[in-house]
Coordinates of C-alpha atoms in Angstrom, one line a residue:
X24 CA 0.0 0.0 0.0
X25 CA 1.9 3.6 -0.7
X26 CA 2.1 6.3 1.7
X27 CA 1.7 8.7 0.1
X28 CA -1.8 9.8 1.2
X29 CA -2.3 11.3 4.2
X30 CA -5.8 10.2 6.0
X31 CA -7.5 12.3 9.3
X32 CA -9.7 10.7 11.5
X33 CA -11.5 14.0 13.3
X34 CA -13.4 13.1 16.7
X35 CA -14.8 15.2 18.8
X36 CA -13.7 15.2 22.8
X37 CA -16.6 13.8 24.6
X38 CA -19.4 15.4 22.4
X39 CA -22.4 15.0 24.0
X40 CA -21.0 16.2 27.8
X41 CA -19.0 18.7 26.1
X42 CA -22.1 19.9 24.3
X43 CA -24.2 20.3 27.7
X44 CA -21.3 22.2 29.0
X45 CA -20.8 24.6 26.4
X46 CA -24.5 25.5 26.5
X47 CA -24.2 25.9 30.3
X48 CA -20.7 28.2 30.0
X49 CA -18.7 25.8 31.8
X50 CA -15.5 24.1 30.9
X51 CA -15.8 20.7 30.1
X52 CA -12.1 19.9 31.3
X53 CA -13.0 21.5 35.0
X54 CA -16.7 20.7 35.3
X55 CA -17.8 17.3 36.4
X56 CA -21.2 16.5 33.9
X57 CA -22.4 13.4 33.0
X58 CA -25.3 12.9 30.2
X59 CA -27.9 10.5 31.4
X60 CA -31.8 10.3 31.9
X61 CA -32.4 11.1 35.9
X62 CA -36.2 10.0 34.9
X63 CA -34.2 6.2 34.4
X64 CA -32.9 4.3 37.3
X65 CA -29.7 4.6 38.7
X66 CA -28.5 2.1 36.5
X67 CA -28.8 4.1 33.3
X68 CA -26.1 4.0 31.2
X69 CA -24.3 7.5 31.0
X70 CA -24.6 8.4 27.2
X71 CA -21.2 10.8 27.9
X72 CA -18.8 12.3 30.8
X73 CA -16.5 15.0 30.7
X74 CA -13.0 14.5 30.5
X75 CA -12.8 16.1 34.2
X76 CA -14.5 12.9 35.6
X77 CA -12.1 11.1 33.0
X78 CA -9.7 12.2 34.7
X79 CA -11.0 11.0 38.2
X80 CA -10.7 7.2 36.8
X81 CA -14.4 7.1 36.2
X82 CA -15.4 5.1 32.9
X83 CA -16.8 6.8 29.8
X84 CA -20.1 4.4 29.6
X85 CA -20.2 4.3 33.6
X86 CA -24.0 3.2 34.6
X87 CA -24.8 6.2 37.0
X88 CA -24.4 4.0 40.3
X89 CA -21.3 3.4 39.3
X90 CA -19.8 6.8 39.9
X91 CA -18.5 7.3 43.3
X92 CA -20.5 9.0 45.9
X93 CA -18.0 11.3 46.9
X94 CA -18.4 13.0 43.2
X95 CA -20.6 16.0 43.0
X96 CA -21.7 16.1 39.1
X97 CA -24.2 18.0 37.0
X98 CA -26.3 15.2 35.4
X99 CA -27.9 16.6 31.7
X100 CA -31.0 14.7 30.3
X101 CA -30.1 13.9 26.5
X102 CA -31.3 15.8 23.7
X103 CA -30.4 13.9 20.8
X104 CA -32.3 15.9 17.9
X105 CA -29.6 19.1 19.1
X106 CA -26.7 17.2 19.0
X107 CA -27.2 16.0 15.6
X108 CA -27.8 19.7 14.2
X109 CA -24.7 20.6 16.3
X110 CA -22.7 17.5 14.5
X111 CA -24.4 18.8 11.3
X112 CA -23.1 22.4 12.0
X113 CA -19.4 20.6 12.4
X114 CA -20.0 19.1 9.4
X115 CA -20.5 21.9 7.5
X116 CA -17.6 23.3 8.8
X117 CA -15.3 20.5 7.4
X118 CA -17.1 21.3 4.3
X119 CA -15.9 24.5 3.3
X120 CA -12.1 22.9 3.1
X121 CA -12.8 19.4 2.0
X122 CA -14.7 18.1 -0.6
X123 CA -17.9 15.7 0.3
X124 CA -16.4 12.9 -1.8
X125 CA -13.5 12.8 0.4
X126 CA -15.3 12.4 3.8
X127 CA -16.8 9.9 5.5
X128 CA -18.8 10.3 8.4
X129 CA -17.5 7.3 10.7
X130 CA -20.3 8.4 13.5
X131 CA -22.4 11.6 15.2
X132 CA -18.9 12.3 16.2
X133 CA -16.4 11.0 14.5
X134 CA -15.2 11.4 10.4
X135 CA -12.6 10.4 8.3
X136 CA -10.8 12.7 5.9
X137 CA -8.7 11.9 2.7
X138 CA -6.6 14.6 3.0
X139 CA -4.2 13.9 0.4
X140 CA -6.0 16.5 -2.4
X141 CA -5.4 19.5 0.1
X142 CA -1.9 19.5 1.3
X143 CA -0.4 21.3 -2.0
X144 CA -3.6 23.5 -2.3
X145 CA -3.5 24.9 1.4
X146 CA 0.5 24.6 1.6
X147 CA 0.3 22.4 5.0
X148 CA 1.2 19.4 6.3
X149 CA -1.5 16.8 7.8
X150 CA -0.9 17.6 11.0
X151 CA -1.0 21.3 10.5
X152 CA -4.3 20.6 8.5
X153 CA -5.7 18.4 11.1
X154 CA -4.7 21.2 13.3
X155 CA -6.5 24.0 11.6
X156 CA -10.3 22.1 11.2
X157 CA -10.1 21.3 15.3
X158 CA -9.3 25.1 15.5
X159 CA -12.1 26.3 13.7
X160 CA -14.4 23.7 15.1
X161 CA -13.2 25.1 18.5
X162 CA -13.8 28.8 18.0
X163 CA -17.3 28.7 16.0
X164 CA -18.7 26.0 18.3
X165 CA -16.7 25.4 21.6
X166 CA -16.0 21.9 20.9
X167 CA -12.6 20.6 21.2
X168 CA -11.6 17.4 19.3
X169 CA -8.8 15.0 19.3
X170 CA -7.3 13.8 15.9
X171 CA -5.4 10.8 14.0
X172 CA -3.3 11.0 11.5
X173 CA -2.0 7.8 9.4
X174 CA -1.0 7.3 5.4
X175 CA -4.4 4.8 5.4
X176 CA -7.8 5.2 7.2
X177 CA -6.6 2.5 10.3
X178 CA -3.5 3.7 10.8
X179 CA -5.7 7.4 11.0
X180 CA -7.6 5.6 13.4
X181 CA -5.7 4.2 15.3
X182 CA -3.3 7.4 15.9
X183 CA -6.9 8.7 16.9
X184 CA -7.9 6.1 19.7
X185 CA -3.8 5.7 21.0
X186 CA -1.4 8.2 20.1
X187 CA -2.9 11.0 20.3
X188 CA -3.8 10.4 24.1
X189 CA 0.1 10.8 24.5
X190 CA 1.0 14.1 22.8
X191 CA 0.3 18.1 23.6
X192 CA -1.3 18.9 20.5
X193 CA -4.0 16.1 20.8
X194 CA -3.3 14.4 17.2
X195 CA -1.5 11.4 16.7
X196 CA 0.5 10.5 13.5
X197 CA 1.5 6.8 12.3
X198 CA 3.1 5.9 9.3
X199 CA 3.8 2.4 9.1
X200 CA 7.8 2.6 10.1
X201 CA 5.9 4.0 13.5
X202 CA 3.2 1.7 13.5
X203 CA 5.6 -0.7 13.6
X204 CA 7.6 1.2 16.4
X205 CA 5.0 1.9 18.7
X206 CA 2.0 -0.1 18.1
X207 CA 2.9 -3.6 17.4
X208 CA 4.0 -4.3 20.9
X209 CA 1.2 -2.2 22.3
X210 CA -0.6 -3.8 25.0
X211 CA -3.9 -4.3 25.6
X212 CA -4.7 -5.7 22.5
X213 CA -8.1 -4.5 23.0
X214 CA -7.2 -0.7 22.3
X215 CA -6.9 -2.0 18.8
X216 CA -9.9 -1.3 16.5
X217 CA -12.1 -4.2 16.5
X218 CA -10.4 -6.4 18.9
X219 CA -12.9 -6.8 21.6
X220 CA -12.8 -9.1 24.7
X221 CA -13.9 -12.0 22.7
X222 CA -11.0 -12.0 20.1
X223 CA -8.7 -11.5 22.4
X224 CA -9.0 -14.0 24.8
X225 CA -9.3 -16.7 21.5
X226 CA -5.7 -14.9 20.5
X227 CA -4.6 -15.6 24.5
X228 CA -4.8 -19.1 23.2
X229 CA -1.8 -19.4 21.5
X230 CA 0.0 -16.7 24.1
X231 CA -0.6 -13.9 21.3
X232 CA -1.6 -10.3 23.2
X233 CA -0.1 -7.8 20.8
X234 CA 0.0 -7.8 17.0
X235 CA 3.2 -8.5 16.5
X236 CA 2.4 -11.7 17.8
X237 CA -0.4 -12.2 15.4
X238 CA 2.4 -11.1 12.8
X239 CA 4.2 -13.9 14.2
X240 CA 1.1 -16.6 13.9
X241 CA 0.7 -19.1 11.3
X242 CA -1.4 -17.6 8.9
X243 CA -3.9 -21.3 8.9
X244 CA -4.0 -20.9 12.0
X245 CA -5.7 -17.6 12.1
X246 CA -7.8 -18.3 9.5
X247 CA -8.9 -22.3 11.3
X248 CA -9.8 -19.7 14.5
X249 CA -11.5 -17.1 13.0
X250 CA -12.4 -17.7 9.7
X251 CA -12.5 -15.2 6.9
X252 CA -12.3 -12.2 9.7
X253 CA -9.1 -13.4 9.8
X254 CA -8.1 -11.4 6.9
X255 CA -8.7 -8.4 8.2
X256 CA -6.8 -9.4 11.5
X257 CA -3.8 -10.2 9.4
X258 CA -4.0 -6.9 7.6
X259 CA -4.3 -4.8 10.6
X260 CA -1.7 -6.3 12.3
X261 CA 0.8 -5.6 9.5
X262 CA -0.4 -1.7 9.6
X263 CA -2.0 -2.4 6.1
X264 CA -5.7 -1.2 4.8
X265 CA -6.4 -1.7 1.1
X266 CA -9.8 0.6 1.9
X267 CA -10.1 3.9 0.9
X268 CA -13.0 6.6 1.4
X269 CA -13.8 6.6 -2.3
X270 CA -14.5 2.8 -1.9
X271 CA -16.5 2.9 0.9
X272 CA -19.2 4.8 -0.8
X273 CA -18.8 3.2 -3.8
X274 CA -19.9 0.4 -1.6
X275 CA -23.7 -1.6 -2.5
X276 CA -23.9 -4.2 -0.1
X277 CA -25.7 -7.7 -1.6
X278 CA -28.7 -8.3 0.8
X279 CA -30.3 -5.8 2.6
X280 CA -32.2 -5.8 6.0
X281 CA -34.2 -3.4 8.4
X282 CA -33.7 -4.4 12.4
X283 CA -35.3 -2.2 15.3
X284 CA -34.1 -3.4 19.2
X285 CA -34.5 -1.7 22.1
X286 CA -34.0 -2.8 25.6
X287 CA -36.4 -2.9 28.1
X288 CA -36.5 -0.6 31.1
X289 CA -37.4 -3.3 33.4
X290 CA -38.3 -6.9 34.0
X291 CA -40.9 -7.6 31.3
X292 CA -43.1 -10.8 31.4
X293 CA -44.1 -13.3 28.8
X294 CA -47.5 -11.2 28.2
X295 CA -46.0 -7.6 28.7
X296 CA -43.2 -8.3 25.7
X297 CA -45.9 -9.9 23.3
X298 CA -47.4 -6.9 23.2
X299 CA -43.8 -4.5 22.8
X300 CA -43.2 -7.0 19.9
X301 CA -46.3 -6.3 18.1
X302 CA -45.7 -2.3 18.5
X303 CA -42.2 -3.0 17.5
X304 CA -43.3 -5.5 14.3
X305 CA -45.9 -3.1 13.4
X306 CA -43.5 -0.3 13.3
X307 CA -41.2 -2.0 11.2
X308 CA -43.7 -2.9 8.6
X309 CA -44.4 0.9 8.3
X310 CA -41.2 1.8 7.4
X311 CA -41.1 -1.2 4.8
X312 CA -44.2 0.5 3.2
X313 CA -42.8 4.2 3.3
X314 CA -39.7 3.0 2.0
X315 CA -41.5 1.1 -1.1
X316 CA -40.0 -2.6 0.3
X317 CA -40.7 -6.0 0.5
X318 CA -38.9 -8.6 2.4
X319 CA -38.4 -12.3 2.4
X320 CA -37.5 -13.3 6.4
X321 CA -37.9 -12.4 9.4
X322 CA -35.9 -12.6 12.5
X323 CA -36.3 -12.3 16.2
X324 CA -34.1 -12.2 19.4
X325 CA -35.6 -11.9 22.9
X326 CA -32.9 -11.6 26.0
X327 CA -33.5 -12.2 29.4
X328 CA -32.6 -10.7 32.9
X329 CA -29.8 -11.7 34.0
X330 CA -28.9 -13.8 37.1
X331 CA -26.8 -13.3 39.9
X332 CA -25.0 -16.4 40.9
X333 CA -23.1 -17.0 44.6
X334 CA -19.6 -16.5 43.6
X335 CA -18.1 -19.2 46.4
X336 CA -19.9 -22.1 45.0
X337 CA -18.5 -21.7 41.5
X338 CA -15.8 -23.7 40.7
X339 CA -14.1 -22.5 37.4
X340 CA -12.8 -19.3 38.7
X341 CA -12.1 -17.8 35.0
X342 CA -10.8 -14.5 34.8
X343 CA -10.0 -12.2 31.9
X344 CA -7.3 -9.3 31.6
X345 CA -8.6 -6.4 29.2
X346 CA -5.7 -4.6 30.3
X347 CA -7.0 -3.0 33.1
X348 CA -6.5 -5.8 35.8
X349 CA -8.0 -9.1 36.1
X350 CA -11.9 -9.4 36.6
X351 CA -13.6 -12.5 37.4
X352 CA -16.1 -13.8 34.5
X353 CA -18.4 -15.5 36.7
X354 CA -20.7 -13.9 39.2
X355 CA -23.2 -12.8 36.8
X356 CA -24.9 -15.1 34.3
X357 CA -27.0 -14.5 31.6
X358 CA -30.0 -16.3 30.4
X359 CA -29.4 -17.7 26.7
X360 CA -31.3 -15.7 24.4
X361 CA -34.1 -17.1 22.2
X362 CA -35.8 -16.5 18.8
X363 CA -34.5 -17.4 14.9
X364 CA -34.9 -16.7 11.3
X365 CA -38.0 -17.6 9.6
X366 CA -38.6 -17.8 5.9
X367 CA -42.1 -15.9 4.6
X368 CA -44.2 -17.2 2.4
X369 CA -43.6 -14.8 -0.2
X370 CA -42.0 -11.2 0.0
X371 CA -44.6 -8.7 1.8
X372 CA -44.5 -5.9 3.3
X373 CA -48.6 -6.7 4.7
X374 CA -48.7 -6.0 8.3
X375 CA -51.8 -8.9 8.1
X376 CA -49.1 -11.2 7.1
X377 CA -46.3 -10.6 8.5
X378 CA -47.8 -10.4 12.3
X379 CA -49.3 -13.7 12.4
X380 CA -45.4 -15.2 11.6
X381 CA -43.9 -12.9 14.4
X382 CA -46.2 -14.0 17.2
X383 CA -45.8 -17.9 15.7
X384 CA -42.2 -17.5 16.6
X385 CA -42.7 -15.3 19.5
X386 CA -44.6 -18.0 20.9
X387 CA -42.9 -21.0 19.7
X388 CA -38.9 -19.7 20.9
X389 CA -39.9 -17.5 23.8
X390 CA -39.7 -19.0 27.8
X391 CA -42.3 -18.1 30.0
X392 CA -40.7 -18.9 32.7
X393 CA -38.2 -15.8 32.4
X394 CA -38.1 -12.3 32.7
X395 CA -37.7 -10.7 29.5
X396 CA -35.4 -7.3 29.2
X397 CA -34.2 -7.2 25.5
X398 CA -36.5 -7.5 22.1
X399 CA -34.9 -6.9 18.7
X400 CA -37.1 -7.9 15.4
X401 CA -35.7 -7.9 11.8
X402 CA -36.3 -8.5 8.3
X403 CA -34.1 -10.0 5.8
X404 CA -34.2 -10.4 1.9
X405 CA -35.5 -7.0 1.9
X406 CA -35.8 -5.5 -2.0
X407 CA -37.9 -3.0 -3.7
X408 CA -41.3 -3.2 -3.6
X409 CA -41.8 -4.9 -7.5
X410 CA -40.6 -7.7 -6.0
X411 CA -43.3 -8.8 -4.2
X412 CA -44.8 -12.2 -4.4
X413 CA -48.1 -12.4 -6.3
X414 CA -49.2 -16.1 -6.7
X415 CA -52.8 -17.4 -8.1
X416 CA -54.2 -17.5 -4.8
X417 CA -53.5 -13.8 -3.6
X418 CA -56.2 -11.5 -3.1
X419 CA -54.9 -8.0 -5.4
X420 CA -58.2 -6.1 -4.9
X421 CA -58.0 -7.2 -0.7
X422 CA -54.1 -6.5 -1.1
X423 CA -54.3 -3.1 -2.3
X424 CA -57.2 -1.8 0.2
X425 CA -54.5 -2.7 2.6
X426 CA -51.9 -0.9 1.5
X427 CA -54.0 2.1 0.7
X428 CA -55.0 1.5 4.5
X429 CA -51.3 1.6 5.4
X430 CA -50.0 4.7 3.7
X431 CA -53.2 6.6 5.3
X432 CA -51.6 6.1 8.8
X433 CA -48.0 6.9 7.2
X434 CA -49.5 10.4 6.2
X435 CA -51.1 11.2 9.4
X436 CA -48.4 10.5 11.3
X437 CA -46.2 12.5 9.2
X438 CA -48.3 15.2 9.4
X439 CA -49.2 15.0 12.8
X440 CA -46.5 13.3 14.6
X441 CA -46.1 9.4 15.3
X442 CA -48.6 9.5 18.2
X443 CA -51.0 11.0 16.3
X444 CA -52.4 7.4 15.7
X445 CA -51.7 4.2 17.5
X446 CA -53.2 1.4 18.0
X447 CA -55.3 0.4 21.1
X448 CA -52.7 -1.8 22.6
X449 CA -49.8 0.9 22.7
X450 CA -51.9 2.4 25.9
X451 CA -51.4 -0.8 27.4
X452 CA -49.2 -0.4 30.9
X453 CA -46.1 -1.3 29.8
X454 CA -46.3 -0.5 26.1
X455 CA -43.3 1.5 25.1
X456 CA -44.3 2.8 21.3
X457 CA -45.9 6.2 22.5
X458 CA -42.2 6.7 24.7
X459 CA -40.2 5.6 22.0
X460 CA -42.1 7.2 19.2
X461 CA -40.9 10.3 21.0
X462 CA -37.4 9.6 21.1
X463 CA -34.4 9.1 18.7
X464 CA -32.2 6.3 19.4
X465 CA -34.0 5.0 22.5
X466 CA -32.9 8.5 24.0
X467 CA -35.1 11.7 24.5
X468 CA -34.5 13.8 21.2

């Protein structure tokens, strides 16, 4: 791969918190502010925290019991629709230097830039580039960001999420005579893009807890443990990414699907989730029908509460390093999930039949015996809408009068808002579509 192009990864320092604070005037590097619902129990998970209560050893997706009581904090309810125009705003920033085809927008808060076209026409380096857009993105809005620099879009990354933790000016730079240097032999493992807890423990296997090991590894080995991943393993490992931004939206993936999830604020029983499925399936089908799609499958996965087990009766006494000391992997268990894939009968986007298959597999995977805290539906095989399965036996006149019946409630709701219209059993107790209808990403907009 040549390096000669020069990649930025731009994220920015704790957005969310730092958001809150600059609306409140306060510094986000002095002022202790977590982002969380305080209309959620104390085990919410905190959306954001400033790098003040970083800096106190506090961890960035605490749950809000979790932070010490001796802290005093400010505790912001989220407002998701604001920071996405905020993020927008940023955005826009970026886009009076850099072109839109050379930008990809990694997350809310994060974006890669290809660089490379700009160097010559705004006589800087990357770093001084880099430099320049966290400047401007600090005086117009108050945010302050953090930056990678690498000659491809990992080692950008990665200079992002390690180096530039370690150097005054907040961004990193690798090229792969550094990566090499400094990164190979850089432990944990799991600071690495995409090398969770669960790949490393299989690479603790073969006493492998840095890349160079895996650099080291037989290559059929990798590939007997992990499969194809492995290829992308290997790569990293080496400091190598073939990807560019131009490819990646270039990009048409083969199949398509639609999935909606949320988890549950409490214990839920067998009764209570049927009917947070059906609000869930039914608005799924919805979006099928305002996005002109049919699909073939559908999936479901249902999670339960978890257990807590006594620890002294357990015997295997398993722990795991993530690099941050050893922690024991017993003491709370979870329930196996439940659901699967089903097949249709034919590509529809019908709520009348795709409900009926939902509750079959609803009822024929779910335990009753459980509490229920986690629901996520799907469909699979999802293509346009001219794909649809029309056979002999299907009703086109009884077909239509449903879809006309469909798009009705589409436009009201557009017009008037998602509650506008709901069905009966959304004002059932524990019904969540008028909350969630209400929110974006499970989080108050």
């Amino acid at each position: 791969m040549s390096e000669d192009r020069s990649y930025i990864c731009i994220d920015l320092k704790c957005f969310y918190a730092s958001v809150e604070c600059v609306e409140r005037g306060l510094d986000p590097f002095t002022t202790n502010l977590v982002v969380a619902d305080p209309g959620r129990t104390e085990k919410t998970i905190c959306l954001a925290i400033t790098p003040a209560m970083k800096d106190l050893g506090i961890s960035n997706r605490c749950r809000v019991f979790e932070i010490p009581s001796h802290v005093k904090y400010i505790m912001a309810k989220p407002q998701m629709t604001h920071y996405m125009k905020i993020s927008a705003d940023i955005y826009s920033i970026y886009l009076r230097y850099v072109s839109p085809d050379d930008i990809h927008a990694y997350s809310i808060d994060e974006c890669f830039i290809d660089a490379t076209p700009y160097l010559s026409l705004y006589h800087m380096t990357a770093k001084e580039f880099a430099a320049m857009l966290m400047d401007v993105v600090l005086a117009e809005t108050g945010i302050c960001a953090t930056a990678g620099v690498g000659t491809n879009l990992f080692l950008a990354k990665v200079a992002l999420d390690i180096t530039a933790k370690h150097v005054e000016d907040n961004i990193g730079y690798l090229d792969q005579a550094e990566f090499e240097r400094t990164i190979q032999t850089h432990t944990p493992i799991t600071d690495i893009r995409n090398i969770g807890p669960g790949i490393a423990k299989r690479l603790a296997k073969f006493g492998v807890y840095d890349l160079r090991g895996v650099c080291r590894m037989e290559e059929d080995a990798l590939y007997r443990e992990f499969g194809v991943n492995a290829e992308y393993l290997i790569d990293h490992a080496h400091g190598i990414e073939p990807c560019t931004i131009a490819e990646i939206h270039e990009y048409e993936p083969s199949a398509h699907s639609m999935m909606s999830g949320q988890v549950l604020s409490c214990d839920y029983s067998y009764d209570d989730a049927l009917v947070v499925l059906k609000e869930m399936v039914d608005a799924l089908v919805l979006d099928l029908v305002e996005k002109n799609l049919v699909a073939e499958t559908i999936s479901l996965y249902v999670g339960y509460a978890r257990e807590r087990e006594d620890r002294e009766n357990r015997s295997d006494g398993e722990f795991f390093d993530g690099g941050h000391g050893k922690r024991p992997l017993h003491g709370r268990r979870s329930v196996p999930h439940t659901g699967g894939t089903r097949k249709q009968f034919g590509r529809t986007n019908l709520y009348s039949k795709i409900m009926p298959r939902f509750i079959d597999l609803f009822e024929e995977t779910t335990r009753r015996d459980k509490p229920i805290r986690r629901i996520n539906v799907g469909f699979g095989g999802v293509v346009p809408e001219e794909f649809a399965t029309v056979d002999l036996f299907t009703d086109e006149q009884a077909e239509a009068e449903e879809k006309s019946l469909q798009e009705a409630v589409l436009a009201v709701k557009g017009k008037f808002g998602k509650n506008a219209l709901l069905r009966g059993m959304s004002l059932a107790e524990k019904a969540t579509a008028r909350e969630r209808n209400e929110q974006v990403g499970g989080h108050h907009a």
